Coordinates of C-alpha atoms in Angstrom, one line a residue:
X1268 CA 146.4 80.0 157.9
X1269 CA 147.2 82.6 155.1
X1270 CA 145.8 79.6 152.5
X1271 CA 142.5 79.6 154.3
X1272 CA 142.3 83.6 154.5
X1273 CA 143.0 83.7 150.5
X1274 CA 139.9 81.3 150.3
X1275 CA 137.8 83.4 152.4
X1276 CA 139.1 86.6 150.5
X1277 CA 137.6 84.7 147.3
X1278 CA 134.4 84.2 149.1
X1279 CA 134.1 88.0 149.4
X1280 CA 135.0 88.5 145.7
X1281 CA 131.7 86.0 145.1
X1282 CA 129.5 87.9 147.4
X1283 CA 130.5 91.2 145.8
X1284 CA 129.7 89.7 142.1
X1285 CA 126.5 87.7 142.6
X1286 CA 124.7 90.1 140.3
X1287 CA 127.5 90.3 138.0
X1288 CA 130.0 88.4 136.6
X1289 CA 132.1 86.0 138.4
X1290 CA 135.8 85.6 137.2
X1291 CA 136.8 81.9 138.0
X1292 CA 140.4 82.8 137.1
X1293 CA 140.0 85.9 139.4
X1294 CA 139.1 83.6 142.1
X1295 CA 142.1 81.8 141.3
X1296 CA 144.3 84.6 141.4
X1297 CA 143.2 85.6 144.8
X1298 CA 143.8 82.1 146.2
X1299 CA 147.2 82.0 144.2
X1300 CA 146.5 79.1 142.0
X1301 CA 145.0 78.2 138.7
X1302 CA 141.1 78.0 138.0
X1303 CA 141.2 74.5 137.8
X1304 CA 143.0 73.7 141.1
X1305 CA 140.6 76.6 142.8
X1306 CA 137.8 74.9 141.8
X1307 CA 139.1 71.2 143.0
X1308 CA 139.9 72.9 146.3
X1309 CA 136.8 74.5 146.7
X1310 CA 134.6 71.4 145.9
X1311 CA 136.6 69.2 148.6
X1312 CA 136.7 72.1 151.3
X1313 CA 133.0 73.2 150.7
X1314 CA 131.5 69.7 150.2
X1315 CA 129.9 70.9 146.5
X1316 CA 131.0 72.2 143.1
X1317 CA 131.7 75.8 142.8
X1318 CA 129.1 76.4 140.3
X1319 CA 126.6 74.9 142.4
X1320 CA 127.6 76.9 145.5
X1321 CA 127.2 80.1 143.7
X1322 CA 123.9 78.9 142.2
X1323 CA 122.4 78.5 145.6
X1324 CA 123.8 82.0 146.8
X1325 CA 121.9 83.7 143.7
X1326 CA 118.8 81.6 144.5
X1327 CA 118.8 82.3 148.2
X1328 CA 119.2 86.2 147.6
X1329 CA 116.5 85.9 144.8
X1330 CA 114.2 84.7 147.3
X1331 CA 114.8 87.9 149.5
X1332 CA 114.4 90.0 146.4
X1333 CA 110.8 88.3 145.4
X1334 CA 109.8 88.5 149.2
X1335 CA 110.1 92.3 148.8
X1336 CA 107.4 92.2 146.0
X1337 CA 108.3 95.5 144.4
X1338 CA 110.3 93.8 141.6
X1339 CA 109.0 91.6 138.8
X1340 CA 110.4 87.8 138.3
X1341 CA 111.8 88.6 134.8
X1342 CA 114.2 91.4 136.6
X1343 CA 115.1 89.5 139.1
X1344 CA 116.0 86.7 136.8
X1345 CA 118.3 89.2 134.8
X1346 CA 119.5 90.7 138.1
X1347 CA 121.0 87.2 138.7
X1348 CA 122.5 86.8 135.3
X1349 CA 119.6 84.3 133.6
X1350 CA 119.0 85.4 130.4
X1351 CA 115.6 83.8 130.2
X1352 CA 112.8 83.8 132.8
X1353 CA 112.6 79.9 131.8
X1354 CA 116.3 79.2 133.1
X1355 CA 115.5 81.1 136.1
X1356 CA 112.2 79.4 136.9
X1357 CA 114.1 76.2 136.3
X1358 CA 117.0 77.0 138.7
X1359 CA 114.8 78.7 141.3
X1360 CA 112.2 75.6 141.4
X1361 CA 115.5 73.4 141.9
X1362 CA 116.6 75.1 144.9
X1363 CA 113.4 76.2 146.3
X1364 CA 111.3 73.8 145.4
X1365 CA 108.3 76.2 144.0
X1366 CA 108.1 78.7 141.4
X1367 CA 109.4 82.2 141.8
X1368 CA 105.7 83.4 141.1
X1369 CA 104.5 81.8 144.5
X1370 CA 107.0 83.4 146.4
X1371 CA 105.8 86.8 145.4
X1372 CA 102.4 86.0 146.6
X1373 CA 103.7 85.1 150.1
X1374 CA 102.9 82.9 152.9
X1375 CA 105.5 80.3 151.7
X1376 CA 108.6 78.8 152.9
X1377 CA 111.8 79.3 151.1
X1378 CA 115.4 78.1 151.6
X1379 CA 118.1 80.3 153.3
X1380 CA 121.8 79.4 152.0
X1381 CA 124.5 81.4 153.8
X1382 CA 127.9 82.5 152.8
X1383 CA 130.8 80.1 153.5
X1384 CA 133.5 80.7 155.6
X1385 CA 136.6 78.5 155.7
X1386 CA 138.4 77.4 158.9
X1387 CA 141.0 74.8 159.8
X1388 CA 139.2 72.2 162.0
X1389 CA 141.9 69.6 163.7
X1390 CA 140.2 66.2 163.7
X1391 CA 141.7 62.8 164.9
X1392 CA 145.0 62.4 163.4
X1393 CA 145.5 59.8 160.6
X1394 CA 148.9 59.5 159.1
X1395 CA 149.6 60.4 155.4
X1396 CA 152.5 59.1 153.9
X1397 CA 154.0 61.6 151.0
X1398 CA 157.4 62.6 149.6
X1399 CA 158.6 65.6 147.9
X1400 CA 160.2 64.9 144.3
X1401 CA 161.4 67.4 141.9
X1402 CA 161.1 66.3 138.6
X1403 CA 162.6 67.5 135.1
X1404 CA 160.1 67.8 132.3
X1405 CA 158.8 64.6 130.7
X1406 CA 157.0 63.5 127.7
X1407 CA 153.9 61.6 127.6
X1408 CA 151.9 59.7 124.9
X1409 CA 148.4 58.5 124.9
X1410 CA 145.0 59.9 124.2
X1411 CA 142.8 62.9 125.7
X1412 CA 139.5 64.6 125.9
X1413 CA 139.1 68.3 126.2
X1414 CA 137.7 69.3 129.6
X1415 CA 135.0 72.0 130.6
X1416 CA 135.9 75.0 132.5
X1417 CA 133.3 74.3 134.9
X1418 CA 134.9 70.8 136.4
X1419 CA 131.4 69.6 137.7
X1420 CA 130.8 69.2 133.9
X1421 CA 133.6 66.8 133.4
X1422 CA 132.5 64.3 136.2
X1423 CA 131.1 61.8 133.0
X1424 CA 133.6 62.7 130.7
X1425 CA 136.8 61.1 132.3
X1426 CA 135.4 57.7 133.2
X1427 CA 133.9 57.8 129.8
X1428 CA 137.4 57.9 128.1
X1429 CA 138.6 55.1 130.5
X1430 CA 135.9 52.9 129.5
X1431 CA 136.5 53.7 126.0
X1432 CA 140.4 53.3 126.1
X1433 CA 139.9 49.8 127.9
X1434 CA 137.3 48.4 125.5
X1435 CA 139.4 49.6 122.4
X1436 CA 142.8 48.0 123.5
X1437 CA 144.6 51.6 123.9
X1438 CA 145.1 50.8 127.5
X1439 CA 147.2 47.5 126.5
X1440 CA 148.8 49.4 123.5
X1441 CA 150.1 52.2 126.0
X1442 CA 151.1 49.8 128.7
X1443 CA 153.6 48.0 126.1
X1444 CA 155.1 51.8 125.4
X1445 CA 156.0 52.9 128.9
X1446 CA 159.9 53.1 129.3
X1447 CA 160.5 56.0 131.4
X1448 CA 159.5 56.9 135.0
X1449 CA 157.0 57.4 136.3
X1450 CA 156.4 53.9 135.1
X1451 CA 152.3 53.4 135.4
X1452 CA 149.5 54.1 133.6
X1453 CA 148.8 58.1 133.8
X1454 CA 145.8 60.1 134.2
X1455 CA 146.8 63.6 133.6
X1456 CA 144.9 66.4 134.2
X1457 CA 146.6 69.5 132.2
X1458 CA 144.7 72.5 132.9
X1459 CA 146.9 75.6 132.7
X1460 CA 144.9 78.8 132.4
X1461 CA 146.3 79.5 129.4
X1462 CA 145.5 76.6 127.1
X1463 CA 142.5 74.4 126.5
X1464 CA 142.0 72.2 129.6
X1465 CA 142.6 68.5 128.6
X1466 CA 142.6 65.1 130.5
X1467 CA 145.3 62.5 129.2
X1468 CA 145.2 58.7 129.8
X1469 CA 148.9 58.2 129.0
X1470 CA 152.4 56.7 129.8
X1471 CA 155.8 58.3 129.8
X1472 CA 157.8 57.1 126.8
X1473 CA 160.9 57.9 124.5
X1474 CA 159.1 55.9 121.8
X1475 CA 157.2 57.3 118.8
X1476 CA 153.8 58.3 119.4
X1477 CA 152.5 56.5 116.4
X1478 CA 148.5 56.8 116.3
X1479 CA 148.7 58.6 119.8
X1480 CA 148.8 62.4 121.1
X1481 CA 151.9 63.4 122.9
X1482 CA 152.1 66.2 125.9
X1483 CA 155.2 67.7 127.9
X1484 CA 154.5 67.7 131.3
X1485 CA 156.8 70.9 132.7
X1486 CA 159.3 70.6 135.3
X1487 CA 158.0 70.9 138.8
X1488 CA 158.2 69.6 142.4
X1489 CA 155.6 67.3 143.4
X1490 CA 154.1 66.0 146.8
X1491 CA 153.4 62.0 146.0
X1492 CA 151.0 60.2 147.9
X1493 CA 151.0 56.6 147.7
X1494 CA 147.4 54.4 148.0
X1495 CA 145.6 51.6 147.4
X1496 CA 142.1 50.3 146.5
X1497 CA 139.3 51.3 143.9
X1498 CA 138.3 54.7 142.2
X1499 CA 136.3 55.9 145.4
X1500 CA 139.6 55.5 147.7
X1501 CA 141.8 57.8 145.2
X1502 CA 139.1 60.6 145.4
X1503 CA 139.1 60.2 149.1
X1504 CA 143.0 60.3 149.0
X1505 CA 142.6 63.5 147.1
X1506 CA 140.2 65.0 149.5
X1507 CA 142.4 64.4 152.1
X1508 CA 145.3 65.7 150.4
X1509 CA 143.5 69.0 149.7
X1510 CA 141.5 69.4 153.3
X1511 CA 144.2 68.0 155.9
X1512 CA 147.8 68.1 154.1
X1513 CA 147.7 71.2 152.0
X1514 CA 146.5 73.9 154.4
X1515 CA 149.3 73.3 157.0
X1516 CA 152.0 71.8 154.6
X1517 CA 153.9 74.8 153.8
X1518 CA 153.2 74.5 150.1
X1519 CA 150.9 75.5 147.7
X1520 CA 149.7 74.5 144.3
X1521 CA 152.1 75.2 141.4
X1522 CA 151.3 75.5 137.9
X1523 CA 151.5 72.1 136.5
X1524 CA 149.2 69.4 135.8
X1525 CA 147.8 66.9 138.4
X1526 CA 148.7 63.4 137.8
X1527 CA 147.4 59.8 139.0
X1528 CA 149.8 56.8 138.5
X1529 CA 148.4 53.8 138.4
X1530 CA 151.0 51.0 139.4
X1531 CA 148.7 48.0 138.6
X1532 CA 145.5 47.6 136.2
X1533 CA 143.2 46.2 138.6
X1534 CA 140.2 48.8 139.1
X1535 CA 138.8 47.1 142.3
X1536 CA 142.5 46.8 143.9
X1537 CA 144.6 49.4 142.3
X1538 CA 148.1 50.5 143.7
X1539 CA 148.6 54.0 142.8
X1540 CA 149.9 57.5 143.4
X1541 CA 148.6 60.8 143.4
X1542 CA 151.1 63.6 142.2
X1543 CA 150.2 67.1 143.3
X1544 CA 152.5 69.8 141.8
X1545 CA 153.5 72.0 144.7
X1546 CA 155.9 75.1 145.4
X1547 CA 157.1 76.3 148.7
X1548 CA 154.8 79.3 150.3
X1549 CA 156.8 82.6 150.0
X1550 CA 157.5 84.2 153.2

């Protein structure tokens, strides 16, 4: 329950800063994880990205302010962090379906979006097989792409990297280099708060990097879950790990990358593992 309580404390922080700066790293500190892991947790738990949740809350409150009639649209736009009325109008219309000026005139319907409160819900039990392994640091070699600090902006970046790697023959070259565990093609989200976030397609190897980049995955304990199927099935497994396993596991996120290990190359019937970096919760 402590895990859920920390998430709710982070919701309080958001509410207190909707008219100021919302620091994703501060949200992560409240929840005792990295900004990357916080956003992943939030998206799976809430069913929408963090940035979209914040936008909806701002637009909900902006409508209330506009209904008051005293403030100008430009002042309300600035109040909620929009540097131009155009950007504010676009965001407002996207959420409410009408222009802000229409609300000031009165007699129109607007949407209300309430703050989220997280609770643990017990559903029909479905087994999840996993193991906990402690690994020393290991070296990977491959290709990477920088990631945006708002993870929803990366939804097209990572698939594009995989497509380019397949077309260019990179995946085949990397497959011939793997020679140390974990044996498989790796998708590594290296998203430490102290460094530029990057996503790697790589293998664990002792061979010279040649034309590729290298990265050292730090030592960590990992909760390792096995699965099979398509890209959609791996996303569903990751959702279940965060929403079902993690809250009651006795573990919390550790400061290490998330790893997907693809044990065979068939995109429609892949065998894979999801490695979640974990640490025992402190008493």
